[in-house]
CSV table of C-alpha atoms in Angstrom, one decimal:
chain,number,residue,atom,x,y,z
A,11,UNK,CA,95.9,179.9,82.4
A,12,UNK,CA,95.2,176.9,85.5
A,13,UNK,CA,94.7,173.9,84.1
A,14,UNK,CA,91.7,171.2,85.0
A,15,UNK,CA,94.5,168.6,85.4
A,16,UNK,CA,95.9,169.8,89.2
A,17,UNK,CA,95.5,166.7,91.2
A,18,UNK,CA,94.2,169.0,94.2
A,19,UNK,CA,90.4,168.7,93.0
A,20,UNK,CA,88.8,169.2,96.9
A,21,UNK,CA,88.7,173.4,98.9
A,22,UNK,CA,92.2,174.4,99.5
A,23,UNK,CA,93.5,174.1,103.0
A,24,UNK,CA,95.2,177.7,102.4
A,25,UNK,CA,93.1,180.6,100.9
A,26,UNK,CA,93.8,182.3,97.7
A,27,UNK,CA,93.5,185.9,99.9
A,28,UNK,CA,96.2,184.2,102.7
A,29,UNK,CA,98.7,183.1,100.1
A,30,UNK,CA,98.6,186.7,98.3
A,31,UNK,CA,99.4,188.5,101.7
A,32,UNK,CA,102.8,186.0,101.8
A,33,UNK,CA,103.6,186.9,98.5
A,34,UNK,CA,103.2,190.0,99.1
A,35,UNK,CA,105.3,190.4,101.9
A,36,UNK,CA,107.8,188.0,100.8
A,37,UNK,CA,107.7,187.1,97.4
A,38,UNK,CA,107.0,183.9,95.2
A,39,UNK,CA,109.0,181.3,97.6
A,40,UNK,CA,107.6,178.5,95.3
A,41,UNK,CA,108.4,178.2,91.8
A,42,UNK,CA,105.5,177.1,89.3
A,43,UNK,CA,105.2,173.6,87.5
A,44,UNK,CA,103.3,174.6,83.6
A,45,UNK,CA,103.9,172.9,80.2
A,46,UNK,CA,103.4,175.0,77.2
A,47,UNK,CA,100.3,174.8,75.0
A,48,UNK,CA,99.9,175.3,71.0
A,49,UNK,CA,99.9,178.7,71.2
A,50,UNK,CA,103.1,180.0,71.4
A,51,UNK,CA,104.3,181.7,74.5
A,52,UNK,CA,101.0,180.4,76.9
A,53,UNK,CA,101.5,178.1,79.7
A,54,UNK,CA,99.1,176.2,81.2
A,55,UNK,CA,99.6,176.0,85.3
A,56,UNK,CA,100.3,172.0,86.6
A,57,UNK,CA,101.2,172.8,89.8
A,58,UNK,CA,100.8,176.0,92.5
A,59,UNK,CA,97.4,177.1,91.2
A,60,UNK,CA,96.9,178.7,94.5
A,61,UNK,CA,99.7,180.5,93.9
A,62,UNK,CA,98.4,182.1,90.1
A,63,UNK,CA,95.2,182.4,91.4
A,64,UNK,CA,97.1,184.6,94.1
A,65,UNK,CA,99.1,186.5,91.8
A,66,UNK,CA,96.4,187.3,89.7
A,67,UNK,CA,94.1,188.8,92.7
A,68,UNK,CA,97.5,191.0,93.6
A,69,UNK,CA,98.0,192.3,90.5
A,70,UNK,CA,94.4,192.8,90.3
A,71,UNK,CA,94.9,195.8,93.1
A,72,UNK,CA,97.6,196.7,92.0
A,73,UNK,CA,100.5,195.3,94.3
A,74,UNK,CA,102.3,194.2,91.5
A,75,UNK,CA,102.1,195.1,87.6
A,76,UNK,CA,101.0,192.8,84.8
A,77,UNK,CA,104.5,192.0,83.6
A,78,UNK,CA,104.8,190.9,87.2
A,79,UNK,CA,108.3,187.8,86.7
A,80,UNK,CA,107.7,184.6,88.2
A,81,UNK,CA,109.9,181.4,88.9
A,82,UNK,CA,108.6,178.3,87.2
A,83,UNK,CA,109.2,174.4,85.8
A,84,UNK,CA,108.2,173.7,82.3
A,85,UNK,CA,107.8,170.7,81.6
A,86,UNK,CA,106.9,168.9,78.2
A,87,UNK,CA,105.9,165.9,79.0
A,88,UNK,CA,101.8,166.2,79.9
A,89,UNK,CA,101.9,162.6,82.1
A,90,UNK,CA,104.9,163.7,84.0
A,91,UNK,CA,103.2,167.1,84.7
A,92,UNK,CA,100.3,165.4,86.8
A,93,UNK,CA,103.4,162.6,88.3
A,94,UNK,CA,105.3,165.7,89.7
A,95,UNK,CA,101.2,167.7,90.8
A,96,UNK,CA,101.2,164.7,92.8
A,97,UNK,CA,104.3,164.6,94.7
A,98,UNK,CA,104.1,168.4,95.0
A,99,UNK,CA,100.8,167.4,96.7
A,100,UNK,CA,101.3,164.5,98.6
A,101,UNK,CA,104.5,165.2,99.9
A,102,UNK,CA,103.8,168.0,101.9
A,103,UNK,CA,103.8,167.9,105.6
A,104,UNK,CA,101.5,170.1,107.6
A,105,UNK,CA,103.1,172.4,109.6
A,106,UNK,CA,103.2,171.4,113.7
A,107,UNK,CA,101.2,173.7,115.1
A,108,UNK,CA,103.8,174.5,117.6
A,109,UNK,CA,106.4,176.0,115.1
A,110,UNK,CA,103.9,178.1,114.0
A,111,UNK,CA,103.5,179.5,117.9
A,112,UNK,CA,107.5,179.6,117.9
A,113,UNK,CA,106.8,181.8,114.7
A,114,UNK,CA,104.2,184.1,115.5
A,115,UNK,CA,105.3,184.8,118.7
A,116,UNK,CA,109.2,185.4,117.1
A,117,UNK,CA,107.4,188.4,115.2
A,118,UNK,CA,105.2,190.0,118.2
A,119,UNK,CA,109.1,189.5,120.7
A,120,UNK,CA,110.7,191.4,118.1
A,121,UNK,CA,108.0,194.3,118.4
A,122,UNK,CA,105.2,193.6,115.4
A,123,UNK,CA,101.6,193.9,116.6
A,124,UNK,CA,99.8,191.2,116.5
A,125,UNK,CA,97.7,193.0,113.4
A,126,UNK,CA,100.8,193.6,112.1
A,127,UNK,CA,101.7,189.6,111.8
A,128,UNK,CA,98.4,188.7,110.4
A,129,UNK,CA,98.2,191.1,107.9
A,130,UNK,CA,101.7,189.6,106.7
A,131,UNK,CA,100.4,185.9,106.5
A,132,UNK,CA,96.8,186.6,105.4
A,133,UNK,CA,95.4,185.4,108.7
A,134,UNK,CA,92.7,187.3,111.9
A,135,UNK,CA,94.6,189.2,114.6
A,136,UNK,CA,93.2,186.8,116.8
A,137,UNK,CA,94.4,183.8,115.0
A,138,UNK,CA,97.9,185.4,115.6
A,139,UNK,CA,97.4,186.4,119.4
A,140,UNK,CA,95.6,182.5,119.7
A,141,UNK,CA,99.4,181.1,118.4
A,142,UNK,CA,101.5,183.7,121.0
A,143,UNK,CA,98.9,182.2,123.3
A,144,UNK,CA,99.8,178.9,123.3
A,145,UNK,CA,103.5,179.7,122.3
A,146,UNK,CA,103.7,180.5,126.4
A,147,UNK,CA,102.0,177.4,127.7
A,148,UNK,CA,103.5,175.9,130.8
A,149,UNK,CA,107.0,174.9,129.6
A,150,UNK,CA,105.6,170.1,129.5
A,151,UNK,CA,102.8,171.1,127.5
A,152,UNK,CA,103.9,173.2,124.9
A,153,UNK,CA,107.2,170.8,124.5
A,154,UNK,CA,104.0,167.7,124.9
A,155,UNK,CA,102.1,169.1,122.2
A,156,UNK,CA,105.9,169.4,119.7
A,157,UNK,CA,105.7,165.8,120.2
A,158,UNK,CA,102.1,165.1,118.9
A,159,UNK,CA,101.8,163.9,122.9
A,160,UNK,CA,98.2,166.0,122.9
A,161,UNK,CA,96.4,167.9,120.4
A,162,UNK,CA,95.8,171.1,119.9
A,163,UNK,CA,92.3,171.1,120.7
A,164,UNK,CA,94.0,169.8,124.1
A,165,UNK,CA,96.9,172.7,124.5
A,166,UNK,CA,94.3,175.3,123.7
A,167,UNK,CA,92.2,173.9,127.4
A,168,UNK,CA,94.9,174.4,129.0
A,169,UNK,CA,95.7,178.5,127.1
A,170,UNK,CA,92.4,179.5,128.9
A,171,UNK,CA,94.1,181.0,131.4
A,172,UNK,CA,97.4,182.5,131.1
A,173,UNK,CA,98.6,181.1,134.6
A,174,UNK,CA,101.8,178.8,134.4
A,175,UNK,CA,101.8,177.5,136.9
A,176,UNK,CA,97.3,176.4,137.1
A,177,UNK,CA,98.1,175.0,134.2
A,178,UNK,CA,101.2,172.8,134.8
A,179,UNK,CA,99.4,171.3,138.2
A,180,UNK,CA,95.9,170.6,135.9
A,181,UNK,CA,98.3,169.0,133.4
A,182,UNK,CA,100.3,166.5,136.1
A,183,UNK,CA,96.7,165.7,137.2
A,184,UNK,CA,95.1,165.1,134.0
A,185,UNK,CA,98.3,162.4,133.6
A,186,UNK,CA,96.5,160.1,135.9
A,187,UNK,CA,92.9,160.6,134.7
A,188,UNK,CA,91.3,158.2,132.8
A,189,UNK,CA,89.2,161.2,130.8
A,190,UNK,CA,92.5,163.6,130.9
A,191,UNK,CA,92.8,164.1,127.3
A,192,UNK,CA,89.3,165.3,126.9
A,193,UNK,CA,89.1,169.1,126.1
A,194,UNK,CA,86.4,170.0,128.1
A,195,UNK,CA,87.0,167.9,131.1
A,196,UNK,CA,90.4,170.2,131.0
A,197,UNK,CA,88.5,173.8,131.2
A,198,UNK,CA,86.9,172.2,133.5
A,199,UNK,CA,89.8,172.0,135.9
A,200,UNK,CA,91.7,174.3,134.8
A,201,UNK,CA,88.1,176.9,135.4
A,202,UNK,CA,87.4,175.7,138.6
A,203,UNK,CA,87.2,178.5,141.5
A,204,UNK,CA,86.5,180.6,138.8
A,205,UNK,CA,83.2,182.9,137.9
A,206,UNK,CA,81.9,184.1,134.3
A,207,UNK,CA,81.1,186.9,133.5
A,208,UNK,CA,77.3,186.4,133.6
A,209,UNK,CA,77.0,185.3,136.8
A,210,UNK,CA,74.9,186.6,138.8
A,211,UNK,CA,77.2,188.0,141.5
A,212,UNK,CA,79.6,189.4,139.2
A,213,UNK,CA,76.6,190.8,137.2
A,214,UNK,CA,75.5,192.5,140.3
A,215,UNK,CA,79.2,194.0,141.3
A,216,UNK,CA,80.0,195.4,137.9
A,217,UNK,CA,82.9,194.5,136.3
A,218,UNK,CA,84.0,198.6,136.2
A,219,UNK,CA,83.7,198.3,140.0
A,220,UNK,CA,85.6,194.8,139.7
A,221,UNK,CA,88.5,195.6,137.7
A,222,UNK,CA,88.3,198.9,140.0
A,223,UNK,CA,88.9,196.8,143.1
A,224,UNK,CA,92.2,194.9,141.2
A,225,UNK,CA,90.6,191.7,140.3
A,226,UNK,CA,91.5,189.8,137.3
A,227,UNK,CA,89.8,188.9,134.2
A,228,UNK,CA,90.7,186.5,131.7
A,229,UNK,CA,89.7,186.4,128.1
A,230,UNK,CA,88.9,182.7,126.3
A,231,UNK,CA,91.1,183.3,123.6
A,232,UNK,CA,89.0,180.5,122.2
A,233,UNK,CA,85.9,180.4,122.6
A,234,UNK,CA,83.2,180.6,120.2
A,235,UNK,CA,81.9,183.8,122.0
A,236,UNK,CA,84.9,186.2,121.5
A,237,UNK,CA,83.2,188.3,124.9
A,238,UNK,CA,83.7,185.2,127.4
A,239,UNK,CA,84.9,186.3,130.1
A,240,UNK,CA,86.2,184.6,133.3
A,241,UNK,CA,86.9,186.4,136.5
A,242,UNK,CA,89.9,184.3,138.7
A,243,UNK,CA,89.7,186.6,142.5
A,244,UNK,CA,86.4,185.3,143.8
A,245,UNK,CA,87.3,186.0,147.5
A,246,UNK,CA,87.7,189.9,146.2
A,247,UNK,CA,84.0,189.5,144.2
A,248,UNK,CA,82.0,187.5,147.4
A,249,UNK,CA,83.6,190.9,149.4
A,250,UNK,CA,82.2,193.5,146.9
A,251,UNK,CA,79.7,191.8,146.5
A,252,UNK,CA,78.8,191.7,150.7
A,253,UNK,CA,80.0,195.3,150.6
A,254,UNK,CA,76.8,196.1,147.9
A,255,UNK,CA,74.5,194.0,149.7
A,256,UNK,CA,75.2,196.1,153.1
A,257,UNK,CA,75.0,199.4,152.0
A,258,UNK,CA,71.5,198.9,150.1
A,259,UNK,CA,70.4,196.8,153.3
A,260,UNK,CA,71.4,199.8,154.8
A,261,UNK,CA,69.6,202.6,153.3
A,262,UNK,CA,66.2,200.4,153.0
A,263,UNK,CA,66.3,200.1,156.6
A,264,UNK,CA,66.9,204.0,156.5
A,265,UNK,CA,63.6,204.3,154.2
A,266,UNK,CA,62.0,201.4,156.5
């Protein structure tokens, strides 16, 4: 059973579902810390509450048998168990986002799909795609993320385009800018010279016509609106719009 003495009282950073997916794929990689209760053969979990709930969820789902054995560290001293719970949570170092990106890209490079990786680690497919996009940033930007010189939000701003040359150019420009560490400013600089899908000319030409003519479209994986797109071949869009206008003008001239 779960102890009320677990030092982690607030909302967990790792969801039970994500932990369950990890245990199902890899097994329980870290033991539970327990103390015995008065009733023989029963224990209370002092550290590993999320792991316990995840195991219970897997048993409910039928993924694990009800008598599935798990490794535990049994502490008889009540004070020692609380201290162990504090130590386990207090000394935990968050994973660097760059390491997450490399790890997800490793599985993708091995032939796994984003959906497979997402299911394996209990995250969304979009989350995996975002981390892989970050792993493919221009080397200088990814190194800055690894070293903690830029935040995850800044890295995401550079990743709105897959053009690493453009990323690198803007990165060098932003080094000289007073507000060069602001994600909104970086996005504007990266997207300068592109148009949104809701632009008047884009709507006039139409997405299918633009793509059929060789136009390139980049989706912003980090935008709130999953349908947010950037059309990068502006000269082509201008040409297609002009041709469509000329055709419309010729038709109108015949009618009138």
